[in-house]
Structure formats: structure tokens, C-alpha cells
mmCIF file of C-alpha atoms and ligand atoms in Angstrom:
data_model
loop_
_atom_site.group_PDB
_atom_site.id
_atom_site.type_symbol
_atom_site.label_atom_id
_atom_site.label_comp_id
_atom_site.label_asym_id
_atom_site.label_seq_id
_atom_site.Cartn_x
_atom_site.Cartn_y
_atom_site.Cartn_z
ATOM 1 C CA MET R 3 97.910 96.534 86.875
ATOM 2 C CA ALA R 4 97.401 96.320 90.609
ATOM 3 C CA GLU R 5 100.477 95.273 92.514
ATOM 4 C CA VAL R 6 100.082 92.238 94.733
ATOM 5 C CA ALA R 7 100.000 92.744 98.481
ATOM 6 C CA THR R 8 102.740 90.886 100.330
ATOM 7 C CA VAL R 9 102.687 89.828 103.978
ATOM 8 C CA LYS R 10 104.671 92.943 104.691
ATOM 9 C CA THR R 11 102.145 95.275 103.116
ATOM 10 C CA PRO R 12 100.519 97.178 105.985
ATOM 11 C CA ARG R 13 96.802 96.575 106.154
ATOM 12 C CA HIS R 14 96.051 100.026 107.517
ATOM 13 C CA VAL R 15 98.154 103.135 106.915
ATOM 14 C CA ALA R 16 97.327 106.483 108.521
ATOM 15 C CA ILE R 17 98.818 109.806 107.447
ATOM 16 C CA ILE R 18 99.099 113.071 109.364
ATOM 17 C CA MET R 19 99.095 115.405 106.386
ATOM 18 C CA ASP R 20 101.142 118.294 107.716
ATOM 19 C CA GLY R 21 103.072 121.097 106.043
ATOM 20 C CA ASN R 22 100.598 122.635 103.592
ATOM 21 C CA GLY R 23 101.003 126.137 105.005
ATOM 22 C CA ARG R 24 104.808 126.048 104.904
ATOM 23 C CA TRP R 25 104.713 124.644 101.370
ATOM 24 C CA ALA R 26 102.671 127.667 100.274
ATOM 25 C CA LYS R 27 104.795 130.132 102.235
ATOM 26 C CA LYS R 28 107.968 128.887 100.536
ATOM 27 C CA ARG R 29 106.331 129.728 97.208
ATOM 28 C CA LEU R 30 104.984 133.094 98.416
ATOM 29 C CA LEU R 31 101.475 131.747 97.923
ATOM 30 C CA PRO R 32 98.485 132.026 100.271
ATOM 31 C CA ARG R 33 98.037 129.120 102.729
ATOM 32 C CA SER R 34 94.918 128.103 100.791
ATOM 33 C CA ALA R 35 97.153 127.208 97.817
ATOM 34 C CA GLY R 36 98.993 124.797 100.098
ATOM 35 C CA HIS R 37 95.732 123.219 101.221
ATOM 36 C CA SER R 38 94.617 122.845 97.621
ATOM 37 C CA ALA R 39 97.894 121.157 96.627
ATOM 38 C CA GLY R 40 97.551 118.995 99.734
ATOM 39 C CA MET R 41 94.042 117.826 98.776
ATOM 40 C CA ASN R 42 95.343 116.860 95.343
ATOM 41 C CA ARG R 43 98.105 114.811 96.912
ATOM 42 C CA MET R 44 95.668 113.201 99.334
ATOM 43 C CA ILE R 45 93.662 111.817 96.395
ATOM 44 C CA GLY R 46 96.836 110.717 94.603
ATOM 45 C CA LEU R 47 98.023 108.839 97.678
ATOM 46 C CA ALA R 48 94.626 107.172 98.112
ATOM 47 C CA GLU R 49 94.903 105.827 94.563
ATOM 48 C CA ARG R 50 98.457 104.686 95.191
ATOM 49 C CA ALA R 51 97.532 102.983 98.466
ATOM 50 C CA LYS R 52 94.682 101.140 96.761
ATOM 51 C CA LYS R 53 97.047 99.951 94.033
ATOM 52 C CA LEU R 54 99.570 98.733 96.601
ATOM 53 C CA GLY R 55 96.948 96.508 98.211
ATOM 54 C CA ILE R 56 96.663 98.558 101.409
ATOM 55 C CA ARG R 57 93.146 97.904 102.714
ATOM 56 C CA TYR R 58 92.591 101.043 104.792
ATOM 57 C CA LEU R 59 94.002 104.522 104.424
ATOM 58 C CA THR R 60 93.124 107.052 107.109
ATOM 59 C CA VAL R 61 94.094 110.673 106.567
ATOM 60 C CA TYR R 62 94.102 113.425 109.175
ATOM 61 C CA ALA R 63 92.607 116.389 107.361
ATOM 62 C CA LEU R 64 91.258 118.599 110.161
ATOM 63 C CA SER R 65 91.697 118.356 113.918
ATOM 64 C CA THR R 66 89.345 119.771 116.531
ATOM 65 C CA GLU R 67 92.267 122.036 117.488
ATOM 66 C CA ASN R 68 92.446 123.289 113.871
ATOM 67 C CA LEU R 69 88.886 124.609 114.296
ATOM 68 C CA ALA R 70 90.413 127.526 116.234
ATOM 69 C CA ARG R 71 92.232 128.735 113.096
ATOM 70 C CA PRO R 72 91.105 132.005 111.451
ATOM 71 C CA LYS R 73 87.680 131.870 109.797
ATOM 72 C CA ASP R 74 88.994 132.605 106.313
ATOM 73 C CA GLU R 75 91.403 129.645 106.440
ATOM 74 C CA LEU R 76 88.604 127.353 107.675
ATOM 75 C CA ASP R 77 86.163 128.624 105.036
ATOM 76 C CA GLY R 78 88.803 127.934 102.382
ATOM 77 C CA LEU R 79 89.331 124.436 103.751
ATOM 78 C CA TYR R 80 85.593 123.752 103.807
ATOM 79 C CA SER R 81 85.155 124.746 100.174
ATOM 80 C CA LEU R 82 88.126 122.582 99.188
ATOM 81 C CA ILE R 83 86.677 119.637 101.080
ATOM 82 C CA LYS R 84 83.330 120.077 99.306
ATOM 83 C CA LYS R 85 85.011 120.379 95.917
ATOM 84 C CA TYR R 86 87.207 117.305 96.382
ATOM 85 C CA PHE R 87 84.411 115.233 97.871
ATOM 86 C CA LEU R 88 82.010 116.020 95.053
ATOM 87 C CA LYS R 89 84.556 115.150 92.373
ATOM 88 C CA ASN R 90 87.582 113.094 93.424
ATOM 89 C CA VAL R 91 86.270 111.245 96.455
ATOM 90 C CA ASP R 92 83.126 110.490 94.493
ATOM 91 C CA ALA R 93 85.308 109.023 91.730
ATOM 92 C CA LEU R 94 87.124 106.869 94.314
ATOM 93 C CA ILE R 95 83.779 105.528 95.517
ATOM 94 C CA GLY R 96 82.714 104.984 91.898
ATOM 95 C CA GLY R 97 85.874 102.874 91.542
ATOM 96 C CA GLY R 98 84.714 100.594 94.388
ATOM 97 C CA ALA R 99 86.279 102.266 97.433
ATOM 98 C CA ALA R 100 84.350 102.846 100.645
ATOM 99 C CA LEU R 101 84.430 106.204 102.413
ATOM 100 C CA ARG R 102 84.403 106.522 106.168
ATOM 101 C CA VAL R 103 84.658 109.567 108.361
ATOM 102 C CA ALA R 104 86.212 109.875 111.779
ATOM 103 C CA GLY R 105 85.385 112.948 113.793
ATOM 104 C CA ASN R 106 82.671 115.063 115.317
ATOM 105 C CA LEU R 107 80.802 116.116 112.192
ATOM 106 C CA SER R 108 78.401 118.270 114.198
ATOM 107 C CA LEU R 109 81.279 120.762 114.516
ATOM 108 C CA LEU R 110 81.279 121.266 110.721
ATOM 109 C CA PRO R 111 79.011 123.537 108.677
ATOM 110 C CA GLU R 112 75.820 121.852 107.477
ATOM 111 C CA ASP R 113 76.758 121.897 103.760
ATOM 112 C CA VAL R 114 80.120 120.204 104.406
ATOM 113 C CA ARG R 115 78.478 117.620 106.635
ATOM 114 C CA GLN R 116 75.921 116.843 103.927
ATOM 115 C CA VAL R 117 78.503 116.316 101.197
ATOM 116 C CA VAL R 118 80.558 114.065 103.448
ATOM 117 C CA ASN R 119 77.551 112.040 104.606
ATOM 118 C CA GLN R 120 76.385 111.531 101.030
ATOM 119 C CA GLY R 121 79.741 109.955 100.185
ATOM 120 C CA VAL R 122 79.515 107.640 103.193
ATOM 121 C CA ALA R 123 75.953 106.649 102.288
ATOM 122 C CA ARG R 124 76.970 105.865 98.697
ATOM 123 C CA SER R 125 79.879 103.647 99.779
ATOM 124 C CA PRO R 126 79.802 99.922 99.020
ATOM 125 C CA LYS R 127 79.515 97.595 102.023
ATOM 126 C CA ASP R 128 82.328 95.132 101.266
ATOM 127 C CA ALA R 129 84.970 97.307 99.655
ATOM 128 C CA GLU R 130 88.533 96.076 99.247
ATOM 129 C CA PHE R 131 89.781 99.569 99.951
ATOM 130 C CA THR R 132 88.482 101.974 102.585
ATOM 131 C CA PHE R 133 89.399 105.632 102.573
ATOM 132 C CA CYS R 134 88.804 107.104 106.012
ATOM 133 C CA ILE R 135 89.057 110.844 106.468
ATOM 134 C CA ALA R 136 89.500 112.365 109.915
ATOM 135 C CA LEU R 137 87.591 115.642 110.010
ATOM 136 C CA ALA R 138 86.919 117.722 113.124
ATOM 137 C CA TYR R 139 88.749 114.844 114.785
ATOM 138 C CA GLY R 140 90.194 114.741 118.280
ATOM 139 C CA SER R 141 91.342 111.488 119.797
ATOM 140 C CA ARG R 142 90.887 112.291 123.492
ATOM 141 C CA ARG R 143 87.320 113.343 122.856
ATOM 142 C CA GLU R 144 86.757 110.190 120.783
ATOM 143 C CA ILE R 145 87.930 108.016 123.696
ATOM 144 C CA ALA R 146 85.944 109.977 126.294
ATOM 145 C CA ASP R 147 82.790 109.730 124.134
ATOM 146 C CA ALA R 148 83.319 105.989 123.658
ATOM 147 C CA CYS R 149 83.567 105.529 127.454
ATOM 148 C CA SER R 150 80.421 107.610 128.039
ATOM 149 C CA ALA R 151 78.574 105.559 125.431
ATOM 150 C CA ALA R 152 79.684 102.324 127.072
ATOM 151 C CA VAL R 153 78.437 103.582 130.440
ATOM 152 C CA SER R 154 75.057 104.614 129.071
ATOM 153 C CA ASP R 155 74.753 101.241 127.301
ATOM 154 C CA GLY R 156 75.432 99.547 130.645
ATOM 155 C CA ALA R 157 78.534 97.873 129.174
ATOM 156 C CA ALA R 158 81.693 97.093 131.108
ATOM 157 C CA ILE R 159 84.661 99.385 130.468
ATOM 158 C CA THR R 160 86.821 96.886 128.594
ATOM 159 C CA GLU R 161 89.224 97.456 125.703
ATOM 160 C CA GLN R 162 86.797 95.784 123.354
ATOM 161 C CA GLU R 163 83.775 97.787 124.494
ATOM 162 C CA ILE R 164 85.758 101.019 124.044
ATOM 163 C CA SER R 165 87.234 100.066 120.641
ATOM 164 C CA SER R 166 83.812 99.163 119.336
ATOM 165 C CA ARG R 167 82.534 102.658 120.166
ATOM 166 C CA LEU R 168 85.335 104.659 118.548
ATOM 167 C CA TYR R 169 84.835 106.374 115.172
ATOM 168 C CA THR R 170 87.072 103.665 113.720
ATOM 169 C CA ALA R 171 84.970 100.752 115.037
ATOM 170 C CA GLY R 172 85.344 97.683 112.844
ATOM 171 C CA MET R 173 88.592 98.867 111.256
ATOM 172 C CA PRO R 174 91.894 97.227 112.214
ATOM 173 C CA ASP R 175 94.326 99.431 114.146
ATOM 174 C CA PRO R 176 96.799 101.292 111.942
ATOM 175 C CA ASP R 177 99.983 99.322 111.244
ATOM 176 C CA LEU R 178 101.864 102.385 110.097
ATOM 177 C CA ILE R 179 101.379 106.059 110.913
ATOM 178 C CA ILE R 180 103.196 108.524 108.695
ATOM 179 C CA ARG R 181 103.613 112.184 109.585
ATOM 180 C CA THR R 182 104.870 114.576 106.928
ATOM 181 C CA GLY R 183 106.124 118.111 107.473
ATOM 182 C CA GLY R 184 108.936 117.482 109.947
ATOM 183 C CA GLU R 185 107.121 117.552 113.305
ATOM 184 C CA LYS R 186 107.457 114.474 115.468
ATOM 185 C CA ARG R 187 104.194 114.262 117.349
ATOM 186 C CA LEU R 188 100.732 112.746 117.060
ATOM 187 C CA SER R 189 98.723 115.951 117.609
ATOM 188 C CA ASN R 190 95.729 114.144 119.145
ATOM 189 C CA PHE R 191 95.461 111.588 116.314
ATOM 190 C CA LEU R 192 94.425 107.948 116.883
ATOM 191 C CA LEU R 193 95.923 107.819 120.383
ATOM 192 C CA TRP R 194 94.076 104.616 121.296
ATOM 193 C CA GLN R 195 94.450 102.934 117.908
ATOM 194 C CA ALA R 196 98.180 103.754 117.666
ATOM 195 C CA ALA R 197 99.138 101.499 120.609
ATOM 196 C CA TYR R 198 101.331 99.277 118.421
ATOM 197 C CA ALA R 199 101.580 101.284 115.215
ATOM 198 C CA GLU R 200 104.952 101.756 113.571
ATOM 199 C CA LEU R 201 105.732 105.478 113.296
ATOM 200 C CA TYR R 202 107.389 107.099 110.288
ATOM 201 C CA PHE R 203 108.335 110.761 110.224
ATOM 202 C CA SER R 204 109.201 112.553 107.013
ATOM 203 C CA ASP R 205 110.536 116.090 106.627
ATOM 204 C CA VAL R 206 108.807 116.375 103.253
ATOM 205 C CA LEU R 207 105.953 118.912 103.305
ATOM 206 C CA PHE R 208 102.677 117.148 102.528
ATOM 207 C CA PRO R 209 102.038 118.606 99.023
ATOM 208 C CA ASP R 210 105.497 117.306 98.038
ATOM 209 C CA PHE R 211 104.907 113.820 99.505
ATOM 210 C CA THR R 212 104.871 111.857 96.240
ATOM 211 C CA ASP R 213 103.762 108.293 95.560
ATOM 212 C CA GLU R 214 107.469 107.372 95.722
ATOM 213 C CA CYS R 215 107.637 108.903 99.213
ATOM 214 C CA LEU R 216 104.757 106.611 100.239
ATOM 215 C CA ASP R 217 106.515 103.628 98.651
ATOM 216 C CA MET R 218 109.639 104.485 100.668
ATOM 217 C CA ALA R 219 107.649 104.618 103.891
ATOM 218 C CA ILE R 220 106.131 101.215 103.104
ATOM 219 C CA ALA R 221 109.564 99.783 102.286
ATOM 220 C CA ASP R 222 110.849 101.096 105.609
ATOM 221 C CA TYR R 223 107.869 99.510 107.376
ATOM 222 C CA SER R 224 108.486 96.169 105.619
ATOM 223 C CA GLY R 225 111.970 96.018 107.107
ATOM 224 C CA ARG R 226 110.804 96.472 110.693
ATOM 225 C CA VAL R 227 110.369 93.727 113.239
ATOM 226 C CA ARG R 228 107.098 94.021 115.131
ATOM 227 C CA ARG R 229 107.316 92.146 118.391
ATOM 228 C CA PHE R 230 104.160 93.349 120.158
ATOM 229 C CA GLY R 231 106.030 92.922 123.406
ATOM 230 C CA LYS R 232 106.935 89.290 122.790
ATOM 231 C CA LEU R 233 110.422 87.836 122.319
HETATM 232 C C1 IPE C 304 98.178 120.580 107.625
HETATM 233 O O1 IPE C 304 98.929 121.631 107.166
HETATM 234 C C2 IPE C 304 96.749 120.670 107.186
HETATM 235 C C3 IPE C 304 95.834 121.107 108.260
HETATM 236 C C4 IPE C 304 96.133 121.156 109.504
HETATM 237 C C5 IPE C 304 94.508 121.527 107.861
HETATM 238 P P1 IPE C 304 99.156 122.940 108.042
HETATM 239 O O2 IPE C 304 98.082 123.915 107.684
HETATM 240 O O3 IPE C 304 99.264 122.623 109.478
HETATM 241 O O4 IPE C 304 100.556 123.406 107.470
HETATM 242 P P2 IPE C 304 101.760 124.031 108.271
HETATM 243 O O5 IPE C 304 102.088 123.102 109.405
HETATM 244 O O6 IPE C 304 101.309 125.370 108.734
HETATM 245 O O7 IPE C 304 102.862 124.099 107.267
HETATM 246 C C1 IPE C 305 97.990 118.145 112.684
HETATM 247 O O1 IPE C 305 98.670 119.217 112.120
HETATM 248 C C2 IPE C 305 96.580 118.122 112.192
HETATM 249 C C3 IPE C 305 96.428 117.766 110.783
HETATM 250 C C4 IPE C 305 97.366 117.449 109.952
HETATM 251 C C5 IPE C 305 95.068 117.756 110.314
HETATM 252 P P1 IPE C 305 98.811 120.603 112.900
HETATM 253 O O2 IPE C 305 99.679 121.474 112.076
HETATM 254 O O3 IPE C 305 97.495 121.117 113.277
HETATM 255 O O4 IPE C 305 99.556 120.108 114.211
HETATM 256 P P2 IPE C 305 100.459 120.874 115.272
HETATM 257 O O5 IPE C 305 99.692 122.075 115.747
HETATM 258 O O6 IPE C 305 101.716 121.259 114.570
HETATM 259 O O7 IPE C 305 100.699 119.860 116.338
HETATM 260 MG MG1 MG C 306 100.858 122.091 110.664
#
């Protein structure tokens, strides 16, 4: 049975899924095994988030900076993305979730782009749960592109005009950003949208970040006081 969302349930949670490579290394496995375990966990966490009444889950799966990694690692990641989109993400959509993508998809191979776009096209309009995947994503570029678009539309450069031209247009800003894997940085993720996000850093490597780990992060969030600069 779905658990009921409380006032303290974050509406939008974003996760920087880091630590797949180290997880594999610890087990003397190739990095691709870490990415595969990570994809599995990503789907598990999406299901958990939906059950908890979180409305939006955004996951950072591939940064523009990651595109400079060796070709064999990227090829492995692309085939995993295709596999998980065709099966698990499709099942999420079948269960009523909407899929969104944040990122510069033109930087991805055509077959990956097609699979991802098909999922977006198949998504229901008024879903209670939106799964947003950041692929070939870079936040500075996103902001610069939004400003350029505003200029060519003849719009004023206001916060609203910029927000409405980001990949995440129409989504609320993240309430909580979780980073797994021990690093304490944003790595070019949601820099604009994170203005008032609560940050949660976990040393757990992403493939080991269980549903209970997510619950703990949410519990931690629930205990925080968000002042938004007021008294
Ligand atoms: C995060 O895991 C997933 C991607 C960036 C694609 P990493 O691949 O960065 O794993 P570590 O940080 O090397 O352990
Ligand atoms: C951030 O992880 C990007 C994703 C999780 C997709 P990285 O492993 O690429 O980040 P850095 O290089 O440690 O900052
Ligand atoms: Mg990393």
C-alpha cells in the first residue's frame, strides 16, 4: 500500500548517483558492473520514491563532463541506458509515471536518443510521479542556453524567463539533493534550481544506497528547518 505523503515529504528529490566505479573496484569487477548495479538501484529508488509520495525524482546519470570518459565506458553506459529504458523505465511509465529528460540529447548517439525520446513521448500528461533523468547534462550550459533563448525570444532576462527555459521548466525546484559516494560537491548539477535545496551527503556508494538509505535521507530532511532567508 502506498504510504501517505506528509507535509514534510519533499516534493522533489534529486540524486547525484556517484560511486559506481569504486563499488566495482572494491569487488575486483569492471566499472561496467558498477554501472549496471547502479542502474538497478536507480529503478529501485524510483519505485520507492513513488511509494513515499515524492512527486518528482531527478537522477544525475551522465554529465557533459562524463562524455570525456573512455569510449568503452561510455559505450557500456549507453547500452545499459537502452536496456533499462526499454524494460524498467518502460514499466515505470506503464505504472503511470511520467518520464522527463534533462540534458543536451544531441550529444548522445542516435539510438540512445531515440529510446529516451520514445519514453518521453509515451508518458502520461498528468502523472502523480515524474521520473526525470539527467543525461548529457551540464548546468552552466543549461543556464547559458536558457539566457540565449530568452534573448532570441525578445524576453527580459528575469528569473522567471530563465527558469521557464531550463530543461526542468514546469517542475518545482528540488527540495532535497542527495549525493552518494562520499564527495561533497554538485559537479555542475542543477546549479540554478538548487538555490534553496537542502543538501544531504552520504558516504554510501550508489549501488549500495538502499531504499532504507533513501528513507533515512528523507527523515533527515523532515527534521530540518527551511527558512528561505526569513526569520
Ligand atoms: C557515477 O559513478 C556514475 C557516472 C558518473 C556515470 P562513477 O562512475 O563516477 O563512480 P566513481 O566515482 O568512479 O566511483
Ligand atoms: C557526477 O559524478 C556525475 C554523475 C553522477 C552523473 P562524477 O563522478 O562525474 O563527479 P566528479 O568528477 O567526482 O565531480
Ligand atoms: Mg564519480
